[in-house]
Coordinates of C-alpha atoms in Angstrom, one line a residue:
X436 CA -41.8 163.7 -117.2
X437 CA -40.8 165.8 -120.3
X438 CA -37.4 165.2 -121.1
X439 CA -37.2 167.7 -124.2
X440 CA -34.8 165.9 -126.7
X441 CA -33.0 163.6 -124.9
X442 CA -31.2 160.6 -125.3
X443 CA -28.7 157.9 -124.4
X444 CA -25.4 156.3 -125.3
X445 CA -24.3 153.0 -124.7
X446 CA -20.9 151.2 -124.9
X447 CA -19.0 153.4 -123.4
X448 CA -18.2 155.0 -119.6
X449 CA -16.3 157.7 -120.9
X450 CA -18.3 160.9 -121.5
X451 CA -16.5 162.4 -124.0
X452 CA -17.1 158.9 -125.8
X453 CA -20.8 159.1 -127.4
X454 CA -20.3 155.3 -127.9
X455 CA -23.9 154.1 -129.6
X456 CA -26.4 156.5 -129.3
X457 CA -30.3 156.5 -129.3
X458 CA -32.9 158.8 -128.5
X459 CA -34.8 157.8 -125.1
X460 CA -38.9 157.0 -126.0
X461 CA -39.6 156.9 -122.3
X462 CA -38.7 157.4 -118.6
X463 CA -39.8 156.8 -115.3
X464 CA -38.1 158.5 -112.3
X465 CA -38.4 157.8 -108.6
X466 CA -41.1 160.1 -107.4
X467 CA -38.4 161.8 -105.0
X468 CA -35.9 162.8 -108.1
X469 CA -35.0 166.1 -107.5
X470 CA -31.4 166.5 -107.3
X471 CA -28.7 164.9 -109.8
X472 CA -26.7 162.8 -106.9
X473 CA -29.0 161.6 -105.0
X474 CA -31.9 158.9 -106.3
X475 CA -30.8 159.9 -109.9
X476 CA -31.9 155.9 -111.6
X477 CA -34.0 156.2 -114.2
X478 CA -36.0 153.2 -116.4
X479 CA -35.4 154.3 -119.9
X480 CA -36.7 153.1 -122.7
X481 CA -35.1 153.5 -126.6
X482 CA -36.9 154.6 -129.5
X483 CA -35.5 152.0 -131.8
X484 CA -33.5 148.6 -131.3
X485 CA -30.5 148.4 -129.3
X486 CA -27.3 147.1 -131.3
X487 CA -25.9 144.3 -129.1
X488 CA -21.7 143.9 -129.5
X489 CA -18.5 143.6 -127.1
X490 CA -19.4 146.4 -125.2
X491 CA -23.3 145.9 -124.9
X492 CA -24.5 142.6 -123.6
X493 CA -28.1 141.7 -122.5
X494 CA -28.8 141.8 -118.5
X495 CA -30.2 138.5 -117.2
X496 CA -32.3 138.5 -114.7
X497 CA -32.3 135.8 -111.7
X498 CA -34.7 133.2 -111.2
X499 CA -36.8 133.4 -108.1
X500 CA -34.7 130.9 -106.1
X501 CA -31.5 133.0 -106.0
X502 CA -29.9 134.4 -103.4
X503 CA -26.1 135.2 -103.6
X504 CA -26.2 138.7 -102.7
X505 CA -22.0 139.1 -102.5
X506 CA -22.1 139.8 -106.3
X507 CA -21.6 143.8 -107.3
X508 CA -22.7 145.1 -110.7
X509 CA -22.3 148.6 -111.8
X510 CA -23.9 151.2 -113.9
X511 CA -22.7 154.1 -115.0
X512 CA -24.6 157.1 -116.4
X513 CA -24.5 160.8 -116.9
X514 CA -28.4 163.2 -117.0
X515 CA -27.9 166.8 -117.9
X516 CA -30.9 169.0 -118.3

């Protein structure tokens, strides 16, 4: 999909705060995107290297043998066109 100029800011949940910004290489959509609140989860990637600090930590992913589900984590994004 052609995203135009686009790109994405970490480090922050506050909209008006551009927090660390990068321009996105590359994304892949769910095939039945086609409305902003509803299946809206992209896979981004960065053109560049992301600067880790307080406010941007890794993701580790589980091992195969885990299973507590009772954990919540959270993302939070904005996609204009």
């Amino acid at each position: 999909r052609d995203l135009g100029f686009a790109w994405a800011a970490v480090g922050t949940e506050d909209i008006a705060d551009e927090g660390q910004k990068y321009e996105i290489a590359f994304a892949v959509f769910p095939e039945d995107y086609d409305t902003p609140y509803a299946d809206n989860l992209a896979l981004i990637r960065i053109a560049g290297k992301l600067e880790f600090n307080e406010n941007v930590k890794a993701i580790a992913l589980p091992t195969s043998d885990y299973n507590d589900y009772s954990r919540n984590g959270e993302i939070v994004g904005w996609f204009t066109r």
